[in-house]
Amino acid sequence: MLVTLIAHTNDPEKTVAAAARLCYSDAHIATLLDGMTPEKTAAFLQKLSDVGHASPIEHASFTFGIEGVSRTFLAQVTRHRIASFSVQSQRYVRLEDFHYVIPPEIDAIPEAKARFIQAMDADAAKYLDIVKTLEEAHTKTLMEQGLPEKEARARAGKKANEDARFVLPNACETKMVMTMNCRSLLNFFNLRCCNRAQWEIRAVADEMLRLVYPLAPHIFAGAGPRCLCGPCPEGRMCCGEQQAVREKYAALKQEVQQNG
């Protein structure tokens, strides 16, 4: 799994503070950034946090490249609706030798790992066999309809990929570009940094937090699972490790600051 920060709003905290300043003063757009020192920026951001005014932080966004994750991860991350996604297509990209994600619990048990790999190899063989069968059938039909062989094969290949992909497993690797604004990111961290989140999306969330924190430390000061700033909201489903979780994210942010 690899998470890369591709782009972000220039000076995100100053941008957010300027938007907040407009809400609480008679400032004009042309002079909105005048005198916006780091100290004033921090003060505006603290005010937003204190009063729970979250809309101004939507003006800053971050774009990530995410690869080496499973289609299972994809199904989870796209539940975060206030975000933008561009995902590698299994319809247009033929997976001649698809890569896959092995869950740690399976990887830790040799017998389970061996059976898992065997299943992946079988899926890969079935996928390519179905692709070939469909491609030949579609090519024949299209040529009978009058298309030249080269064009018929090109169209047939896309049609074959479209249906053959149904045999591919959830473990199949994918890659994507994802953009979220800061408000959505805070919600994402609340839910996906939690110990009860699935291991893969939790690992991605932690890496995303590592990347954005040094660029907007005031905005993301309390970022992480919801138990960082209050009682665990999971009730009887609580992991029971609140103190360890708080120490983990305090250490993560301290490490990022020191290395920043």
Short mmCIF file of C-alpha atoms in Angstrom, two decimals:
data_model
loop_
_atom_site.label_atom_id
_atom_site.label_comp_id
_atom_site.label_asym_id
_atom_site.label_seq_id
_atom_site.Cartn_x
_atom_site.Cartn_y
_atom_site.Cartn_z
CA MET A 1 0.00 0.00 0.00
CA LEU A 2 1.34 3.43 -0.95
CA VAL A 3 -0.30 6.80 -0.27
CA THR A 4 1.10 9.92 -1.92
CA LEU A 5 0.03 13.54 -1.53
CA ILE A 6 -0.27 14.76 -5.12
CA ALA A 7 -1.59 18.29 -4.58
CA HIS A 8 -3.26 20.53 -2.02
CA THR A 9 -4.65 24.02 -1.55
CA ASN A 10 -1.83 26.53 -1.36
CA ASP A 11 -1.35 27.61 2.27
CA PRO A 12 -4.48 25.74 3.42
CA GLU A 13 -4.69 27.22 6.92
CA LYS A 14 -4.39 30.80 5.67
CA THR A 15 -7.08 30.11 3.07
CA VAL A 16 -9.43 28.78 5.73
CA ALA A 17 -8.64 31.64 8.11
CA ALA A 18 -9.37 34.18 5.37
CA ALA A 19 -12.77 32.58 4.75
CA ALA A 20 -13.48 32.65 8.48
CA ARG A 21 -12.38 36.28 8.73
CA LEU A 22 -14.99 37.22 6.13
CA CYS A 23 -17.68 35.59 8.27
CA TYR A 24 -16.84 37.58 11.39
CA SER A 25 -15.72 41.00 10.11
CA ASP A 26 -16.49 43.70 7.54
CA ALA A 27 -13.37 42.80 5.56
CA HIS A 28 -13.42 43.20 1.77
CA ILE A 29 -12.39 40.42 -0.61
CA ALA A 30 -9.53 42.51 -2.03
CA THR A 31 -8.00 42.97 1.42
CA LEU A 32 -9.03 39.67 2.96
CA LEU A 33 -5.48 38.35 3.25
CA ASP A 34 -3.92 41.63 4.40
CA GLY A 35 -2.25 41.30 7.76
CA MET A 36 -3.08 37.60 7.97
CA THR A 37 -0.06 36.66 10.08
CA PRO A 38 0.59 33.13 11.35
CA GLU A 39 -0.62 34.27 14.75
CA LYS A 40 -3.89 35.67 13.39
CA THR A 41 -4.35 32.58 11.25
CA ALA A 42 -3.98 30.35 14.30
CA ALA A 43 -6.39 32.55 16.27
CA PHE A 44 -9.07 32.32 13.58
CA LEU A 45 -8.68 28.56 13.37
CA GLN A 46 -8.93 28.22 17.15
CA LYS A 47 -12.11 30.32 17.09
CA LEU A 48 -13.62 28.03 14.48
CA SER A 49 -12.79 25.02 16.62
CA ASP A 50 -14.16 26.60 19.78
CA VAL A 51 -17.54 27.52 18.27
CA GLY A 52 -17.84 24.43 16.06
CA HIS A 53 -17.97 26.45 12.84
CA ALA A 54 -16.80 23.86 10.32
CA SER A 55 -17.85 25.21 6.91
CA PRO A 56 -14.77 27.45 6.36
CA ILE A 57 -12.42 24.46 6.48
CA GLU A 58 -14.16 23.11 3.37
CA HIS A 59 -12.19 25.71 1.36
CA ALA A 60 -8.96 23.71 1.68
CA SER A 61 -8.56 20.35 -0.03
CA PHE A 62 -5.97 17.62 -0.49
CA THR A 63 -5.49 15.20 -3.40
CA PHE A 64 -3.98 11.76 -2.78
CA GLY A 65 -2.68 8.99 -4.99
CA ILE A 66 -3.48 5.60 -3.46
CA GLU A 67 -2.17 2.31 -4.86
CA GLY A 68 -1.65 -1.27 -3.78
CA VAL A 69 -5.08 -1.42 -2.16
CA SER A 70 -7.86 -3.94 -2.72
CA ARG A 71 -11.27 -3.64 -4.32
CA THR A 72 -12.57 -4.27 -0.79
CA PHE A 73 -10.92 -0.99 0.20
CA LEU A 74 -12.49 0.71 -2.80
CA ALA A 75 -15.97 -0.38 -1.73
CA GLN A 76 -15.40 1.17 1.71
CA VAL A 77 -13.70 4.43 0.76
CA THR A 78 -16.32 5.40 -1.81
CA ARG A 79 -18.90 5.43 0.95
CA HIS A 80 -17.37 8.80 1.84
CA ARG A 81 -19.59 10.75 -0.52
CA ILE A 82 -18.13 14.24 -0.15
CA ALA A 83 -14.99 13.35 -2.05
CA SER A 84 -13.84 12.92 -5.64
CA PHE A 85 -12.50 9.63 -6.98
CA SER A 86 -10.77 8.54 -10.18
CA VAL A 87 -10.21 4.77 -10.16
CA GLN A 88 -8.33 2.49 -12.54
CA SER A 89 -10.96 0.76 -14.66
CA GLN A 90 -11.19 -3.02 -14.92
CA ARG A 91 -13.27 -2.43 -18.03
CA TYR A 92 -10.61 -0.59 -20.03
CA VAL A 93 -7.49 -2.04 -18.39
CA ARG A 94 -6.95 -5.74 -18.96
CA LEU A 95 -5.36 -7.42 -15.96
CA GLU A 96 -3.02 -9.87 -17.69
CA ASP A 97 -1.27 -10.63 -14.40
CA PHE A 98 -3.29 -9.04 -11.65
CA HIS A 99 -1.73 -8.24 -8.29
CA TYR A 100 -3.65 -8.79 -5.10
CA VAL A 101 -3.65 -7.85 -1.43
CA ILE A 102 -3.11 -10.59 1.16
CA PRO A 103 -4.81 -9.80 4.50
CA PRO A 104 -2.30 -9.89 7.40
CA GLU A 105 -4.27 -12.56 9.27
CA ILE A 106 -4.02 -14.84 6.23
CA ASP A 107 -0.39 -13.94 5.59
CA ALA A 108 0.49 -14.95 9.16
CA ILE A 109 -0.71 -18.55 8.74
CA PRO A 110 1.32 -20.51 6.14
CA GLU A 111 -1.46 -22.97 5.33
CA ALA A 112 -4.02 -20.21 4.85
CA LYS A 113 -1.60 -18.15 2.79
CA ALA A 114 -0.84 -21.08 0.49
CA ARG A 115 -4.54 -21.73 -0.12
CA PHE A 116 -5.18 -18.02 -0.67
CA ILE A 117 -2.43 -17.78 -3.30
CA GLN A 118 -3.74 -20.95 -4.94
CA ALA A 119 -7.19 -19.35 -5.15
CA MET A 120 -5.74 -16.17 -6.65
CA ASP A 121 -3.82 -18.14 -9.28
CA ALA A 122 -6.99 -20.03 -10.18
CA ASP A 123 -8.96 -16.78 -10.48
CA ALA A 124 -6.28 -15.29 -12.73
CA ALA A 125 -6.36 -18.33 -15.03
CA LYS A 126 -10.16 -18.31 -15.19
CA TYR A 127 -10.21 -14.58 -15.91
CA LEU A 128 -7.81 -14.87 -18.86
CA ASP A 129 -9.62 -17.93 -20.19
CA ILE A 130 -12.97 -16.11 -20.12
CA VAL A 131 -11.42 -13.01 -21.71
CA LYS A 132 -10.02 -15.09 -24.58
CA THR A 133 -13.27 -16.98 -25.12
CA LEU A 134 -15.38 -13.81 -25.13
CA GLU A 135 -12.93 -11.91 -27.31
CA GLU A 136 -12.95 -14.58 -30.00
CA ALA A 137 -16.74 -14.80 -29.98
CA HIS A 138 -17.22 -11.02 -30.09
CA THR A 139 -14.61 -10.61 -32.84
CA LYS A 140 -16.36 -13.17 -35.00
CA THR A 141 -19.74 -11.47 -34.53
CA LEU A 142 -18.39 -7.99 -35.29
CA MET A 143 -16.55 -9.19 -38.40
CA GLU A 144 -19.77 -10.80 -39.61
CA GLN A 145 -21.36 -7.38 -39.19
CA GLY A 146 -18.78 -5.93 -41.58
CA LEU A 147 -16.06 -4.53 -39.35
CA PRO A 148 -12.39 -5.00 -40.34
CA GLU A 149 -10.61 -7.56 -38.14
CA LYS A 150 -8.37 -5.01 -36.38
CA GLU A 151 -11.28 -2.78 -35.37
CA ALA A 152 -13.40 -5.82 -34.49
CA ARG A 153 -10.72 -7.15 -32.13
CA ALA A 154 -10.28 -3.75 -30.45
CA ARG A 155 -14.00 -3.51 -29.72
CA ALA A 156 -14.23 -7.17 -28.77
CA GLY A 157 -11.41 -6.78 -26.26
CA LYS A 158 -13.25 -4.03 -24.37
CA LYS A 159 -16.47 -6.06 -24.35
CA ALA A 160 -14.59 -9.11 -23.11
CA ASN A 161 -12.94 -7.17 -20.25
CA GLU A 162 -16.30 -5.76 -19.23
CA ASP A 163 -17.79 -9.18 -18.47
CA ALA A 164 -14.70 -11.23 -17.59
CA ARG A 165 -13.92 -8.89 -14.66
CA PHE A 166 -16.86 -10.39 -12.76
CA VAL A 167 -14.62 -13.35 -11.87
CA LEU A 168 -11.95 -11.13 -10.28
CA PRO A 169 -11.77 -11.28 -6.45
CA ASN A 170 -12.11 -8.50 -3.89
CA ALA A 171 -8.41 -8.98 -3.17
CA CYS A 172 -7.52 -7.67 -6.63
CA GLU A 173 -5.31 -4.55 -6.38
CA THR A 174 -6.52 -1.20 -7.60
CA LYS A 175 -5.27 2.36 -7.61
CA MET A 176 -6.99 5.72 -7.47
CA VAL A 177 -6.74 9.46 -7.10
CA MET A 178 -8.90 10.86 -4.31
CA THR A 179 -9.62 14.45 -3.28
CA MET A 180 -11.23 15.53 -0.01
CA ASN A 181 -11.69 18.89 1.65
CA CYS A 182 -10.55 19.31 5.25
CA ARG A 183 -14.01 18.90 6.75
CA SER A 184 -14.46 15.58 4.94
CA LEU A 185 -10.97 14.53 5.96
CA LEU A 186 -11.70 15.15 9.64
CA ASN A 187 -14.83 13.00 9.33
CA PHE A 188 -12.82 10.35 7.47
CA PHE A 189 -10.20 10.27 10.23
CA ASN A 190 -12.91 10.11 12.91
CA LEU A 191 -14.35 6.96 11.37
CA ARG A 192 -11.40 5.22 9.74
CA CYS A 193 -8.61 5.75 12.27
CA CYS A 194 -10.78 3.95 14.83
CA ASN A 195 -9.55 0.53 16.00
CA ARG A 196 -12.87 -0.92 14.87
CA ALA A 197 -12.31 0.18 11.26
CA GLN A 198 -11.14 -2.51 8.83
CA TRP A 199 -7.33 -2.84 8.89
CA GLU A 200 -6.67 -1.73 5.30
CA ILE A 201 -8.64 1.50 5.33
CA ARG A 202 -7.28 2.27 8.82
CA ALA A 203 -3.72 1.97 7.49
CA VAL A 204 -4.53 4.29 4.58
CA ALA A 205 -6.18 6.81 6.94
CA ASP A 206 -3.09 6.86 9.17
CA GLU A 207 -0.84 7.55 6.17
CA MET A 208 -3.13 10.31 4.94
CA LEU A 209 -3.03 11.92 8.39
CA ARG A 210 0.78 11.76 8.37
CA LEU A 211 0.80 13.64 5.07
CA VAL A 212 -1.70 16.41 5.86
CA TYR A 213 -0.84 17.16 9.48
CA PRO A 214 2.39 19.10 8.88
CA LEU A 215 0.63 21.26 6.26
CA ALA A 216 -2.32 22.17 8.49
CA PRO A 217 -1.44 21.35 12.12
CA HIS A 218 -4.11 23.65 13.59
CA ILE A 219 -6.89 22.24 11.42
CA PHE A 220 -5.85 18.65 12.13
CA ALA A 221 -4.81 19.15 15.75
CA GLY A 222 -7.58 16.84 16.98
CA ALA A 223 -7.67 14.59 13.91
CA GLY A 224 -7.99 10.89 14.52
CA PRO A 225 -10.65 8.59 15.99
CA ARG A 226 -13.42 10.28 17.95
CA CYS A 227 -12.17 8.90 21.26
CA LEU A 228 -9.23 11.34 21.14
CA CYS A 229 -11.48 14.18 22.23
CA GLY A 230 -14.11 12.45 24.32
CA PRO A 231 -15.62 9.12 25.28
CA CYS A 232 -15.73 6.30 22.75
CA PRO A 233 -18.99 6.51 20.78
CA GLU A 234 -19.04 2.76 20.04
CA GLY A 235 -20.72 1.81 23.31
CA ARG A 236 -20.48 -1.92 24.01
CA MET A 237 -18.50 -2.34 20.78
CA CYS A 238 -15.68 -0.17 22.16
CA CYS A 239 -12.19 -1.63 21.71
CA GLY A 240 -11.33 -0.74 25.31
CA GLU A 241 -7.95 0.72 24.34
CA GLN A 242 -8.71 4.43 24.46
CA GLN A 243 -5.53 5.39 26.30
CA ALA A 244 -3.33 3.43 23.90
CA VAL A 245 -5.11 5.01 20.93
CA ARG A 246 -4.59 8.51 22.33
CA GLU A 247 -0.91 7.79 22.88
CA LYS A 248 -0.58 6.41 19.34
CA TYR A 249 -1.92 9.55 17.66
CA ALA A 250 -0.07 11.91 19.99
CA ALA A 251 3.15 10.09 19.05
CA LEU A 252 2.26 10.14 15.33
CA LYS A 253 1.74 13.91 15.34
CA GLN A 254 4.87 14.52 17.40
CA GLU A 255 6.91 12.38 15.02
CA VAL A 256 5.56 14.23 11.99
CA GLN A 257 6.36 17.59 13.58
CA GLN A 258 9.92 16.53 14.39
CA ASN A 259 10.51 15.19 10.90
CA GLY A 260 8.71 18.04 9.17
#
